Every structure is written in structure tokens, then in C-alpha cells.
Coordinates of C-alpha atoms in Angstrom, one line a residue:
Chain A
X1 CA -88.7 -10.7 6.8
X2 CA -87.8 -9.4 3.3
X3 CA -85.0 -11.7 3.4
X4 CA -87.6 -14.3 3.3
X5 CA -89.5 -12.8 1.0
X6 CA -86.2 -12.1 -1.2
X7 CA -85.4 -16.2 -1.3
X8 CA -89.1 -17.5 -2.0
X9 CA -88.7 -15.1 -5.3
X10 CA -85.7 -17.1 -6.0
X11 CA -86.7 -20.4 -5.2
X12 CA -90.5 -20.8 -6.3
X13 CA -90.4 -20.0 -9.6
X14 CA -88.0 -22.6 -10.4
X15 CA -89.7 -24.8 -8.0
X16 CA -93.3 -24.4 -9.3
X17 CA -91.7 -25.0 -13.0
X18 CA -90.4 -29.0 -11.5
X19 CA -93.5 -29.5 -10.2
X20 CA -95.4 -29.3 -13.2
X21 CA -92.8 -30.8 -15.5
X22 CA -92.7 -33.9 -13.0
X23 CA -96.4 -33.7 -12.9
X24 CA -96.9 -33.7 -16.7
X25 CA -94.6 -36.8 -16.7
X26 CA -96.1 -38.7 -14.4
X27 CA -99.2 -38.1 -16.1
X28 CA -98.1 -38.8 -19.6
X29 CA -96.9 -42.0 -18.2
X30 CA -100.8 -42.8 -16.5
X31 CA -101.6 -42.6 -19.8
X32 CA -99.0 -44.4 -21.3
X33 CA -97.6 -42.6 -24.0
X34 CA -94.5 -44.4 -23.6
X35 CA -93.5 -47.9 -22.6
X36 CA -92.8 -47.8 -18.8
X37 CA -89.4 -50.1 -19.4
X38 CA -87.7 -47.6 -21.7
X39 CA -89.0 -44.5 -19.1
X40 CA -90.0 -45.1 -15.7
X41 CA -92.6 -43.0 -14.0
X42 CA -91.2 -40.9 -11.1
X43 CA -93.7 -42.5 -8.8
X44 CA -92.1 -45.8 -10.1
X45 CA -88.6 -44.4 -9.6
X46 CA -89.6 -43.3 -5.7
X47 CA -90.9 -46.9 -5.2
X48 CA -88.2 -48.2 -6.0
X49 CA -85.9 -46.0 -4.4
X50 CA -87.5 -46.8 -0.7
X51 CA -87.3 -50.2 -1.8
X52 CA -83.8 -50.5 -2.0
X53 CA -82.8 -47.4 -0.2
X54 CA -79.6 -48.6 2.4
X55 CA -78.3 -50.5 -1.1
X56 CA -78.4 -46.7 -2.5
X57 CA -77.1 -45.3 0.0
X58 CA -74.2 -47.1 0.3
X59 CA -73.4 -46.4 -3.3
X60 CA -74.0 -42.7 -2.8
X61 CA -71.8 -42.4 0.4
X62 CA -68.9 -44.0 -1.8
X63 CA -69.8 -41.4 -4.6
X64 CA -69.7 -38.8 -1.9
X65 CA -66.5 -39.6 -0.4
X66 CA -65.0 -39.7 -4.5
X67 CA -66.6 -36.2 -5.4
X68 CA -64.8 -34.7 -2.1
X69 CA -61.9 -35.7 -2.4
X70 CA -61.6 -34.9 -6.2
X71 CA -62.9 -31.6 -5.6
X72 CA -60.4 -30.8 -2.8
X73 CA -57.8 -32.4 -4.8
X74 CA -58.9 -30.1 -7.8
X75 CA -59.4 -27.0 -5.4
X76 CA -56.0 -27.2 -3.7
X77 CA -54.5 -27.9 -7.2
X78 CA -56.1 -25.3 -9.1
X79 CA -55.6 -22.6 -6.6
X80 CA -51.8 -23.9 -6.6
X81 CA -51.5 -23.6 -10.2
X82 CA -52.7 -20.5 -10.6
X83 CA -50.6 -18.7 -8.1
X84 CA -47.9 -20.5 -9.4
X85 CA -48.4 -19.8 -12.9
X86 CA -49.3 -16.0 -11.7
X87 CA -46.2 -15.6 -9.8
X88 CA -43.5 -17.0 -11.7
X89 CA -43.0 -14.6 -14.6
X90 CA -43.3 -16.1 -18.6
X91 CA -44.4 -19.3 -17.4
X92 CA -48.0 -18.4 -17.3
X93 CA -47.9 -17.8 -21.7
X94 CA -45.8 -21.3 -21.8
X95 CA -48.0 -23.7 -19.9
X96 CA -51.7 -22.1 -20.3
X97 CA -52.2 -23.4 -23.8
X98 CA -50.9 -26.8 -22.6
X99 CA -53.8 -26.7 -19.8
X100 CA -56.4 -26.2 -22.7
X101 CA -55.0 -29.0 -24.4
X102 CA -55.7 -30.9 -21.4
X103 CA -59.2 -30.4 -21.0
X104 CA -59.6 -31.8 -25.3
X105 CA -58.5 -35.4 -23.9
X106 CA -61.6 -36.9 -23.4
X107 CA -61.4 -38.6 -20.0
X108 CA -62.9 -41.6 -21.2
X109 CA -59.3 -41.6 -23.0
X110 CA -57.6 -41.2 -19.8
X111 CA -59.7 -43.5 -17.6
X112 CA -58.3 -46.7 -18.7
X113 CA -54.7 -45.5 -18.9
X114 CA -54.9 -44.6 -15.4
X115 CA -57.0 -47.5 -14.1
X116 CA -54.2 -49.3 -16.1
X117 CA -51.4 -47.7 -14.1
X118 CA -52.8 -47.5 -10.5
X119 CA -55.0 -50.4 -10.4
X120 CA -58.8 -50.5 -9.2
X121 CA -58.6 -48.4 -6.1
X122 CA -59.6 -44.9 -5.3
X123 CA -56.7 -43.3 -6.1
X124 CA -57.1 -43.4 -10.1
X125 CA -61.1 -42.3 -9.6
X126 CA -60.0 -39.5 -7.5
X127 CA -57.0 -38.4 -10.3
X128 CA -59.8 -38.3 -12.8
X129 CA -62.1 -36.4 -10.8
X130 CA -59.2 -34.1 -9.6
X131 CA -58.5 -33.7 -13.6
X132 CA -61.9 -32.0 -14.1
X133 CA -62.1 -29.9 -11.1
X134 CA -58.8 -27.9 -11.2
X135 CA -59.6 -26.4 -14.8
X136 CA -62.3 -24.2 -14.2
X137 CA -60.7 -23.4 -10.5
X138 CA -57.0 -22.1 -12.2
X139 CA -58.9 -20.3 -15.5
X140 CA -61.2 -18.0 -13.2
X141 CA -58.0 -17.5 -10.6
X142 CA -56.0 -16.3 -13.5
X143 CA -58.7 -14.2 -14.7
X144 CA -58.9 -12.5 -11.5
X145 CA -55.6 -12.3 -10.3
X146 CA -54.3 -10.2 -13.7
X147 CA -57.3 -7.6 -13.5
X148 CA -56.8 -6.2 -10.4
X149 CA -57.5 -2.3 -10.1
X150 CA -55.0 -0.4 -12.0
X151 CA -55.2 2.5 -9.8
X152 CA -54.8 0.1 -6.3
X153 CA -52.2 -1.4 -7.7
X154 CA -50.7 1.8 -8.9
X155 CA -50.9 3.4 -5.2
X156 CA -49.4 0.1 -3.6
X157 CA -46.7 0.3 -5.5
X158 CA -46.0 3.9 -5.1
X159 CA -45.9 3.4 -1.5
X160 CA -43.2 0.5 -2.4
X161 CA -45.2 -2.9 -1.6
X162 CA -42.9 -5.9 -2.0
X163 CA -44.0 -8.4 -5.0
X164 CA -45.2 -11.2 -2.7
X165 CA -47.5 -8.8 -0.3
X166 CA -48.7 -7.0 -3.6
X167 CA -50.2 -10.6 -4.4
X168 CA -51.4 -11.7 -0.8
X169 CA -53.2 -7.9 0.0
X170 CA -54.5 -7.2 -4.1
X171 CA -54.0 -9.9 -5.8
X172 CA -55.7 -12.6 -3.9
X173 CA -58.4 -10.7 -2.6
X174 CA -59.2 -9.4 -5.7
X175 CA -59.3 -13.2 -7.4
X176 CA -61.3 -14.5 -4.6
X177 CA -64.6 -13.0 -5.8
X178 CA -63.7 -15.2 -9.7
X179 CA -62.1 -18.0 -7.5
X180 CA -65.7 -18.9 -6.1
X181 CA -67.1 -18.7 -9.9
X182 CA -64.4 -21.2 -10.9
X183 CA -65.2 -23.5 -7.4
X184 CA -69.3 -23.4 -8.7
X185 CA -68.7 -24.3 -11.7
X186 CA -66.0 -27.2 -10.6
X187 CA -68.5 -28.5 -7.7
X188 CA -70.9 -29.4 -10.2
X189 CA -68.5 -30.7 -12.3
X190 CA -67.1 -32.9 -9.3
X191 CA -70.0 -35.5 -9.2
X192 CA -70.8 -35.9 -12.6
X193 CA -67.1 -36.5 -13.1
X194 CA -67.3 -38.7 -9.8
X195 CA -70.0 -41.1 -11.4
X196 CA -68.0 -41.1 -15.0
X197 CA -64.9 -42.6 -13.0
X198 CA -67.5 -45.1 -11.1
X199 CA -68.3 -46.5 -14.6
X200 CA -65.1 -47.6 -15.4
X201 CA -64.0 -50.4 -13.1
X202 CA -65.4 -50.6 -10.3
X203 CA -68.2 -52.0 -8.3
X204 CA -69.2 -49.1 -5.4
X205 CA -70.6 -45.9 -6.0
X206 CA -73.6 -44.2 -7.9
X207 CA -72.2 -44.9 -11.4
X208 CA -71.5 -48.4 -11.2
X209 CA -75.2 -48.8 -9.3
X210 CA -76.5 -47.1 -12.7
X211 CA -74.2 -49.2 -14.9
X212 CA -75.2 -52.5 -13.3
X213 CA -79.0 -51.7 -13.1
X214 CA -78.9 -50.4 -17.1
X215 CA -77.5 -53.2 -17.9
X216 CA -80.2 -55.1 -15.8
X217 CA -82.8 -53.5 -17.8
X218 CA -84.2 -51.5 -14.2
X219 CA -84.7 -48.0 -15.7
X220 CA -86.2 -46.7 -12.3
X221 CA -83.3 -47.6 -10.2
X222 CA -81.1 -46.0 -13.4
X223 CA -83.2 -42.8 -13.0
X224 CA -83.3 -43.4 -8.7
X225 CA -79.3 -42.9 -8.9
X226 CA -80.0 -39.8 -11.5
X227 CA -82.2 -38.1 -8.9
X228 CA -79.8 -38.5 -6.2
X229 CA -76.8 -37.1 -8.2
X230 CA -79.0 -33.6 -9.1
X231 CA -79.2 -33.7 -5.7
X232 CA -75.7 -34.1 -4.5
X233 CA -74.8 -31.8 -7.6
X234 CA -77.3 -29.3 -6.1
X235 CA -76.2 -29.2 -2.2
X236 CA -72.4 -29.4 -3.7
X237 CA -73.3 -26.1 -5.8
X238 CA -75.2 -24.4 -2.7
X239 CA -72.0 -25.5 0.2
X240 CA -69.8 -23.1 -2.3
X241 CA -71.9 -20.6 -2.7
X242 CA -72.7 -20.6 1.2
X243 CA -69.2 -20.4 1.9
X244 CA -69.1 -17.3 -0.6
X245 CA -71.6 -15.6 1.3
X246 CA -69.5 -16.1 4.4
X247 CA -66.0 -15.6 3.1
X248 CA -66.7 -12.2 1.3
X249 CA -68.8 -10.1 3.7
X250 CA -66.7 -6.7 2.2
X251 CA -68.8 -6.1 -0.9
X252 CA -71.8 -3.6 -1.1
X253 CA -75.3 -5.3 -0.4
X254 CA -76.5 -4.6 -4.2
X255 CA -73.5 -6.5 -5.4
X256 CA -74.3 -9.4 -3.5
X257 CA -77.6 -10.0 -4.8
Chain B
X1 CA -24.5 21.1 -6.9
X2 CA -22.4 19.2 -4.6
X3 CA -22.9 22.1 -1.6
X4 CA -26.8 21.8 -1.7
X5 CA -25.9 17.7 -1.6
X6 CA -23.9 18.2 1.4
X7 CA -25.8 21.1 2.9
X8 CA -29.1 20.8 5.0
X9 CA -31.6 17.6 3.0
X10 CA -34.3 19.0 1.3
X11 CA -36.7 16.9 1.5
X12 CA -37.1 16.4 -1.7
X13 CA -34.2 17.2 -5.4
X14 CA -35.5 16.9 -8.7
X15 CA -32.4 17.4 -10.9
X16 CA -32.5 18.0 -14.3
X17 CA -34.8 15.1 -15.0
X18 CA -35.6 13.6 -18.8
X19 CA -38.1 11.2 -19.7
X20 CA -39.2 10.0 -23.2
X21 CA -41.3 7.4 -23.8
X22 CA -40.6 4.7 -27.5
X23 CA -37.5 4.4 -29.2
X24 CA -36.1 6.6 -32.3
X25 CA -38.4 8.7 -34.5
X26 CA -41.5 7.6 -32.6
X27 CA -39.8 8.8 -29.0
X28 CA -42.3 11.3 -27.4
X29 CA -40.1 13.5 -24.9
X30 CA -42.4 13.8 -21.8
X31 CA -40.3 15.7 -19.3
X32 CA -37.9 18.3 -20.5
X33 CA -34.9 18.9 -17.8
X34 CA -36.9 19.3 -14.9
X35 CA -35.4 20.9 -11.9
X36 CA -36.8 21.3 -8.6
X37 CA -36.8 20.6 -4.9
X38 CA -39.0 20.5 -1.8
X39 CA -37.7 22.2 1.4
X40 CA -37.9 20.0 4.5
X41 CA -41.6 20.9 5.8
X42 CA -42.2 23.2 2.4
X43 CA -45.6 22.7 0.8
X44 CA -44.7 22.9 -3.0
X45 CA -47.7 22.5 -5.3
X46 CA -46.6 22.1 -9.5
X47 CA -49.5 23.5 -11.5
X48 CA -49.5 23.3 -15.4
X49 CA -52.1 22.6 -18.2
X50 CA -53.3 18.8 -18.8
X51 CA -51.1 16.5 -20.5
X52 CA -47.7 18.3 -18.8
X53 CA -46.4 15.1 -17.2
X54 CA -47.7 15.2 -14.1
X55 CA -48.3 11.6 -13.5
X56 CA -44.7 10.5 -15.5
X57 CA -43.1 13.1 -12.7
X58 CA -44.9 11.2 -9.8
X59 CA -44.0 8.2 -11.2
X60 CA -40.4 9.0 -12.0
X61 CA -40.0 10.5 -8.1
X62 CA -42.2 6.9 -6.6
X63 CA -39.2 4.8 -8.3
X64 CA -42.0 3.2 -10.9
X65 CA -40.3 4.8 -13.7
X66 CA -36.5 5.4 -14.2
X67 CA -36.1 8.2 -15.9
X68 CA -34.2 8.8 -19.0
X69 CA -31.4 11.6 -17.8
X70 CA -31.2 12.9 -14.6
X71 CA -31.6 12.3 -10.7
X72 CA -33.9 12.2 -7.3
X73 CA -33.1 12.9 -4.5
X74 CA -34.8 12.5 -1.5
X75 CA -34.1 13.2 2.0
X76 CA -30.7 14.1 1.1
X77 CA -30.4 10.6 -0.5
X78 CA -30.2 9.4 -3.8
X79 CA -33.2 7.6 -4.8
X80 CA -33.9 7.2 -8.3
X81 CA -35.5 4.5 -9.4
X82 CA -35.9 3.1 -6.2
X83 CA -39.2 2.7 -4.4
X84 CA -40.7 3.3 -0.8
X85 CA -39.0 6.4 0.0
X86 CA -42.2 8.8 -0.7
X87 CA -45.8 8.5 1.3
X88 CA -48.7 8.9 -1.6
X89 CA -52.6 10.4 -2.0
X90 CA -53.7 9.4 -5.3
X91 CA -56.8 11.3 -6.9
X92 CA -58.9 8.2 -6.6
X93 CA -59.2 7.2 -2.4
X94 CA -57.4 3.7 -3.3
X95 CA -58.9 1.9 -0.3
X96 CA -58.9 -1.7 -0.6
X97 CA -62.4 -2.4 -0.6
X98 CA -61.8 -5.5 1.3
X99 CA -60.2 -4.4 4.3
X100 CA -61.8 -2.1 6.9
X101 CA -60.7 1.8 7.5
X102 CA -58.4 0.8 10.4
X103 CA -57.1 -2.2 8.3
X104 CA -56.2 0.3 5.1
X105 CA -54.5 2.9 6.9
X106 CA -52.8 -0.1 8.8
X107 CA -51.8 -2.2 6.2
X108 CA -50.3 1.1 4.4
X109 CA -48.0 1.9 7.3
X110 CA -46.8 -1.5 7.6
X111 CA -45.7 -1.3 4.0
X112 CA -44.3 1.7 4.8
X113 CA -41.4 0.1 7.0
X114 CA -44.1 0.7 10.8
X115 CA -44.3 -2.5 12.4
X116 CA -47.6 -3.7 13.0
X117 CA -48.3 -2.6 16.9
X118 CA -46.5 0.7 15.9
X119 CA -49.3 1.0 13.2
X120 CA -52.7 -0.3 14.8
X121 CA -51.8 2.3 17.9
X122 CA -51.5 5.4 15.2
X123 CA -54.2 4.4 13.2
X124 CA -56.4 4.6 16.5
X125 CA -55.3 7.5 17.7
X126 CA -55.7 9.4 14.1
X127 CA -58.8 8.4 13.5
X128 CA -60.3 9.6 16.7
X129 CA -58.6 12.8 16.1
X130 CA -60.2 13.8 12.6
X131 CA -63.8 12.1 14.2
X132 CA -63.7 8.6 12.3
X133 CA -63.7 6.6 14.8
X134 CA -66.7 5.7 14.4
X135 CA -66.0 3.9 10.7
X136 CA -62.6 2.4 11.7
X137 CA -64.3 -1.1 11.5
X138 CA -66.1 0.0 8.5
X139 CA -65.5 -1.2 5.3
X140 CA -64.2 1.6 2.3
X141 CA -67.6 1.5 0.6
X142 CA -69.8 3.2 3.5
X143 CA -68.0 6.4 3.3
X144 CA -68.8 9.2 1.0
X145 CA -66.3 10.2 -1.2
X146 CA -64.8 12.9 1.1
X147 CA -64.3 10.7 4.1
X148 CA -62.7 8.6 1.9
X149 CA -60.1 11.3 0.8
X150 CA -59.9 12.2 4.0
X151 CA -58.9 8.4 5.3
X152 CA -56.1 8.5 2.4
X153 CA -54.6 11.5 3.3
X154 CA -54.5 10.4 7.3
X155 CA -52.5 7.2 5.9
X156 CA -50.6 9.6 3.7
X157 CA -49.9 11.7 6.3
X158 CA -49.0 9.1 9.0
X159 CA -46.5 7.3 7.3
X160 CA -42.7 7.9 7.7
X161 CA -41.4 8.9 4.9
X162 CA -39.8 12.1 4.3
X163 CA -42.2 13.2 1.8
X164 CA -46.4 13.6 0.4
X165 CA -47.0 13.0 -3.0
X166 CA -50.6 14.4 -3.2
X167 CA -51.4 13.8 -6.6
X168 CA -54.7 16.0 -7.7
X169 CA -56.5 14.5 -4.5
X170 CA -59.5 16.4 -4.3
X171 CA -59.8 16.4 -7.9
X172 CA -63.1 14.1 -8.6
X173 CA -64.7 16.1 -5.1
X174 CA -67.6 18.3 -5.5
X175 CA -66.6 22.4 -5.6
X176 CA -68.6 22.3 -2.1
X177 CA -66.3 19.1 -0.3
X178 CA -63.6 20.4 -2.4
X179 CA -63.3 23.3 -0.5
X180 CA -64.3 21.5 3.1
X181 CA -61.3 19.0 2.0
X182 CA -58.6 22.0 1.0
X183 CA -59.6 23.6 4.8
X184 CA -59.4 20.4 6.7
X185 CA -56.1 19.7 4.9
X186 CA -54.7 22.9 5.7
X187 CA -55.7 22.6 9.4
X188 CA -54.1 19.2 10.2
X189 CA -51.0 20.3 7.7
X190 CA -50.0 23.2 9.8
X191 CA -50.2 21.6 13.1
X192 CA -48.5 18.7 12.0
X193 CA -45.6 20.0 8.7
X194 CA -44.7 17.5 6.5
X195 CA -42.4 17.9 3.4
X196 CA -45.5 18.6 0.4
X197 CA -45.6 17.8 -3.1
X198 CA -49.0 18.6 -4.8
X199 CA -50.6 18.5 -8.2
X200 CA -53.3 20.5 -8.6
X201 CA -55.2 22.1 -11.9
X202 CA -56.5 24.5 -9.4
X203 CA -54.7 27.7 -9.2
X204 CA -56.8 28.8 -6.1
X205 CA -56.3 25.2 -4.4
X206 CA -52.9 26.0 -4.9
X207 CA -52.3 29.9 -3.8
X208 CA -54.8 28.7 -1.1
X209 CA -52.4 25.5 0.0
X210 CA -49.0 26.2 -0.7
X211 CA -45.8 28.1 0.5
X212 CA -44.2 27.6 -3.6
X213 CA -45.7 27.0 -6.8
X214 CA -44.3 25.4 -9.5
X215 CA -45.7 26.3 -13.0
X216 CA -44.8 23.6 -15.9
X217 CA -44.8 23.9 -19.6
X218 CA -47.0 21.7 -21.5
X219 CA -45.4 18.9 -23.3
X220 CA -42.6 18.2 -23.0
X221 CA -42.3 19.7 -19.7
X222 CA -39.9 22.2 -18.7
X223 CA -40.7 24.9 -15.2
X224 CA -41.7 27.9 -16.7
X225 CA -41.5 30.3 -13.6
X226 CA -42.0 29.5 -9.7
X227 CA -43.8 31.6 -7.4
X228 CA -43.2 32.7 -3.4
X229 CA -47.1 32.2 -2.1
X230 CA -47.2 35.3 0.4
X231 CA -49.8 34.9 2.7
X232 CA -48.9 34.2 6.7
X233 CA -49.8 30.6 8.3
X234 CA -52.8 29.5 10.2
X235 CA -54.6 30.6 6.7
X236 CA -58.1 31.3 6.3
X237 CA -60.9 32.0 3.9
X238 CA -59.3 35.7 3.9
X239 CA -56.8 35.6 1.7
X240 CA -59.7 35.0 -1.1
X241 CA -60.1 38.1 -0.4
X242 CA -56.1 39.9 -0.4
X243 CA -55.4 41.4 -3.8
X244 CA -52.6 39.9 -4.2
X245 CA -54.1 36.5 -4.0
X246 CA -55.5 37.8 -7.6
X247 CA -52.9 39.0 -8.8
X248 CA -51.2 35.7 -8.9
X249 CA -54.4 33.8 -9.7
X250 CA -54.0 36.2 -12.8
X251 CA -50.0 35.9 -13.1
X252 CA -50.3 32.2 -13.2
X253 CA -53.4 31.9 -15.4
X254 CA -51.9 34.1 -18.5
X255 CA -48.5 31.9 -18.0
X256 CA -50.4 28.3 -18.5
X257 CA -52.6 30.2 -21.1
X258 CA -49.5 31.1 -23.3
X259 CA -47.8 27.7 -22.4
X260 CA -51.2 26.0 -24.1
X261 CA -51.2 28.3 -27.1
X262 CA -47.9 27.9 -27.7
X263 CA -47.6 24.6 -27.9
X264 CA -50.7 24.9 -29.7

């Protein structure tokens, strides 16, 4: 029961706060303070969404399929990289400034060169979105796998613990707790990144839906697609954090909250 | 030198050891020519005022620091530098908060050379001994901090190296567990000897624990005197009690005091 209680305080508050912004839009546009071709209302938008809703769904199941396997990719990467960099000793100091660097290109930059190279297919989309998702991932890994407990570490090693189980029994558990902030923060990242890659070049998925229907002058279904992505961005953000909750059962209740 | 190598292993030979820390004018001397050693099943507690080196010693005898002059020996083998030949009990409880009781202790004989089956079956059996049973799927953070202590000395304890390091273990106790923890230590010690090397700032945990004491100098450490602890095994609350448990208490208290002044 207080568990119940605990996640209405969470989610109605934010909830009420939507209501009456979406509320205070819809009336502002009853009363048209603003041209409804520039900005749709967002009983306009809904129309228009059942109207046309297998079309969107087909685009969104393609920007599904992108945004997972980018953020697998990007995952299975950025878990790699870290250990990797972790592990092998002075290459961490040698490559991290390069991986900043990376994340200054602007993938608008890189988009083209890629689609240039690999053609129209998935495989360049998913690069791009793999790009993206690894940073946050291998920064929060780092973070966690050098500030483990001095005195654990200390007491391992006195008993003698052999480099590689020093990372798999302290290291790793340790970084799982930042790992998770680094996978939030990437699963958001992984469908916006998704519907970026959709704009260039291609004809399937959420962003070329809301390129083709800007460029139609059809706000609504441009703002349909946006409500759709919050949403995917939303249930991406609340899998992770679901499979936090399952993964780390170890930590004191209070911390958990 | 070389008939005490060849002679019966103490369990532990702490010869002559130097440690400074930096390089040239800035070098801090730390450890002084240290000598020492741990008779197999001794209980040898080193006592001396804070900042005498303590941890540098532990860590020189673990193998996590080589030291500048001088050698370790343990279980009649020469060990310095080298890790894994010593079982420890840090002052902190060190549990790995995400593994359960029975997975710490477990996972810290492993490490210590037990295979796994070996290790499970022990950790069972030990922790139904001292009454913990009941946590062994628990994790770390459900236990106060004396069941704690008392899980990492059972892993100490369990594992087969030739010697403890107990390094201040009941230090950040309160007086009340402190005491519970020295008694329940003793009791499980003398039914089951192991070679013992504690530090202690407590020269009543140590008169109250110990067959030896070992008094060091402040820095740079050097063994000012050791001391033959009197009293007859099972011990109890008693000896508190035996004059000449004050009169050491005294002995050893005006030695660290001078040691502290002098080095002012």
C-alpha cells in the first residue's frame, strides 16, 4: 500500500503539471492566439494521429527497431571500451581525450560521410546511433570503475586477489550502480539520435514521416510523430531503470529511493 | 640467522625491515630496522603511539609494499614483496556490499587458494557455529557493526594461510561491543590457534589478547622493548583484576609516553 502511495507522489505532480500545460494550449488555440498552420492544437494533432495511425505505426516500428539496435550497439560498445580502456594500463590517459573529441563532430557532419560510404541501408543509421549511445555509457563506467572503495580494495589485495578478479568482484560491481546512469542518459539519447539518422536519407521511420509531413506543410502529423518519440523516449528511459531496480537488489532501501 | 631459517617456521620473520617513503632530502624514514617474528600459534599484538607505521608494516608483510632494506618471512619462506601468503581483518568490516555474508566469506577463501566446494561447505559450517546462520543469505548492510566484525574475522580466520593480520579490528566498535568482540575473539582463538599478528592502540586489548607484545617507537619505527603476557589460557574477565595485569598496563603506558615526548 505505501508503495502505491510512494509512486502516485512521484507521478502526479508531474502529471497534473501536462495536464494543464496541454490544457492551456489547447485553449489558447480555441481562441486562436495563433495560426493553427504554424501550431496545431493537440486535439488537431490526436485527430490526425487516428487518422492515419497504421501509416504511423509503421514508421515508428522502423524507428523502434533503429533505436535498439543503436542502443545495444552503443551498450555493448561502451561497456567494451571502458573495461578496455580500464584494464589496459596508460591507454586510458591516451585515448580519453580522443573520445571527447569525438562527441564535438556534429553528427550532421558524419551522417553524410557515412551514408556516403555504406549506402542507404540500416547499417549507416545504426553507426550513427551507436556513435551517440556509447559516450555517455564508457564516461559513467570509467567514473565508476576508478572510485572503487579504497579500503575494499585495500583488503582484497592484502589477501592477494589477482588483477582480473580484482575487476570482476570490485570493480564491476562497483561501476554497475554509474553504468545504469550512463545507460539512462544514452536511452534517451538513442531515439532522438534514431529520428536524426531517419532525416538523412531515407524514407521509413519517425524522422523521415516528420521530414516529409514538414515539408508538406502538416504540422499535426509533424507534432503526431513528436508525441510518439516522448513516448518511446519515456518507456526507453523507464525499461533501464526497471532493469536497475532488478539488477541491483544489494543496496539499502533509502538508497534506492 | 641461518639456524632460526633452518630450525622449526615461525609463522611469521620480520628482519631488520626499512621503509622510507620520497627520494633525497624529502625521504621520510617510516620503519627503522624492524625486527620481529610470530611463533607458529603465538598471538603477538604490536602496540605503539599513532603515526608508528603500523599500516606501512602491514603493508610491507601483505606484499603491497616492498620495503626498502630488509626481509619477510613467512611460514619459514621468504615472502617479501609477494602477496597471498597472510589472511587479513582490516579495522573497517570490508564486506562487499554486494554479495551476501556466505558469498563474502566465500569469495575470500576462494582468493585465498580454497576451491569453491571446499569454501561454501566451511562457510556453512562456521557460520552456524558463531549463530549467523541466520544472515548467511543476508546482505553486509543488515548487520550491525559487530556482526560485521565478527563475519570478517570468521573469513580471517578460515582461510589457509599461515598467518592473521588483525589490523586495529575492533577499533571503530563501541567500548561495550568492543569488549563483547575482544571475548568472543578470545574464545574461538583458543579453541582453534592460529599464528596472530595484531595492532591495537589498546594496551588492555592487548594484555587482555596476547601471549607477546611488541612496543614500537614513534616515527621512524624501531621495537622499543617486548613483553612476555603472563596470564594462563582459557582467559577471563579476571585477569582485569591480577596486579600484574597493571603493572604492565603501567610499564607499557610510561614506555609509549616517553617514546611520544621524545620524539616530540
Amino acid at each position: 500500500m505505501g508503495n502505491k502511495k510512494g509512486a502516485w507522489s512521484k507521478i502526479g505532480p508531474p502529471a497534473v503539471l501536462l495536464t494543464v500545460l496541454l490544457a492551456g494550449w489547447q485553449t489558447a488555440a480555441w481562441l486562436e492566439l495563433f495560426d493553427q498552420w504554424l501550431i496545431p492544437s493537440p486535439v488537431s494533432i490526436v485527430d490526425e494521429a487516428i487518422r492515419i495511425w497504421p501509416r504511423l505505426m509503421e514508421h515508428t516500428e522502423a524507428t523502434v527497431q533503429l533505436t535498439l539496435i543503436g542502443f545495444v550497439g552503443g551498450s555493448a560498445v561502451g561497456f567494451v571500451l571502458a573495461a578496455l580502456l580500464h584494464l589496459i594500463p596508460g591507454v586510458r590517459t591516451a585515448v580519453y581525450p580522443l573520445l571527447v573529441l569525438s562527441q564535438n563532430i556534429p553528427v550532421i557532419a558524419i551522417a553524410p560521410i557515412l551514408t556516403m560510404l555504406l549506402g542507404y541501408g540500416l547499417l549507416p543509421k545504426a553507426l550513427l546511433v551507436t556513435m551517440v549511445c556509447f559516450f555517455p555509457i564508457t564516461v559513467a563506467m570509467l567514473d565508476g570503475l576508478m572510485n572503487t572503495d579504497a579500503q575494499l580494495r585495500n583488503y582484497l589485495q592484502m589477501i592477494g586477489i589477482r588483477r582480473l578478479k580484482l575487476f570482476w568482484k570490485l570493480e564491476l560491481p562497483h561501476a554497475v550502480v554509474h553504468l545504469f546512469s550512463g545507460l539512462k542518459i544514452a536511452a534517451s539519447y538513442s531515439v532522438l539520435s534514431a529520428v536524426v539518422a531517419e532525416w538523412l536519407g531515407t524514407n521509413k521511420g519517425l524522422g523521415a514521416f516528420m521530414l516529409i509531413s514538414s515539408k508538406g506543410f502538416m504540422p499535426d502529423r509533424v507534432f503526431a510523430a513528436v508525441f510518439i518519440i516522448v513516448a518511446l523516449s519515456l518507456t526507453q528511459f523507464g525499461l533501464v531503470t526497471l532493469a536497475e531496480r532488478l539488477i541491483i537488489r544489494w543496496r539499502p532501501k533509502k538508497e534506492v529511493r | 640467522m641461518e639456524r632460526e631459517r633452518k630450525g622449526f617456521p615461525s609463522a611469521l620473520e620480520v628482519q631488520r625491515i626499512r621503509k622510507s617513503f620520497g627520494k633525497g632530502a624529502a625521504s621520510k624514514e617510516v620503519l627503522a630496522g624492524l625486527s620481529f617474528s610470530v611463533a607458529d600459534g603465538e598471538f603477538v599484538t604490536i602496540i605503539g603511539p599513532s603515526g608508528s607505521g603500523k599500516t606501512t608494516l602491514f603493508q610491507v608483510i601483505g606484499g603491497l609494499e616492498p620495503p626498502s632494506e630488509g626481509e619477510v618471512w613467512l611460514g619459514g619462506k621468504a615472502t617479501t614483496g609477494e602477496r597471498g601468503h597472510i589472511s587479513y581483518m582490516p579495522q573497517q568490516a570490508s564486506l562487499l556490499p554486494w554479495e551476501t555474508v556466505a558469498g563474502n566469506i566465500a569469495l575470500s577463501l576462494v582468493i585465498s587458494g580454497l576451491d569453491r566446494k571446499e569454501a561454501k561447505a566451511k562457510t556453512k559450517v562456521w557460520l552456524e557455529r558463531i549463530g549467523l546462520q541466520e544472515y548467511a543469505n543476508a546482505y553486509p548492510h543488515v548487520l550491525s557493526g559487530g556482526m560485521q566484525q565478527r563475519v570478517s574475522f570468521l573469513r580471517a580466520l578460515l582461510a589457509p594461510q599461515p598467518l592473521m593480520l588483525l589490523d586495529e579490528p575492533f577499533g571503530a566498535l563501541d567500548a561495550l561491543t568492543r569488549l563483547q568482540m575482544q571475548q568472543w575473539l578470545m574464545s574461538i582463538w583458543e579453541e582453534n590457534r592460529r599464528s596472530v599478528l595484531l595492532v591495537t592502540h589498546s594496551i588492555e586489548e592487548a594484555l587482555f589478547l596476547s601471549d607477546r607484545i611488541v612496543v614500537l617507537s614513534a616515527s621512524p619505527a624501531v621495537v622499543l622493548e617486548e613483553f612476555i603476557v603472563p596470564f594462563e589460557r582459557p582467559r577471563d574477565e579476571a585477569i582485569w583484576y591480577d596486579p600484574r595485569f597493571n603493572e604492565l598496563k603501567q610499564r607499557i603506558y610510561r614506555l609509549l609516553q616517553e617514546s611520544a615526548e621524545g620524539s616530540g
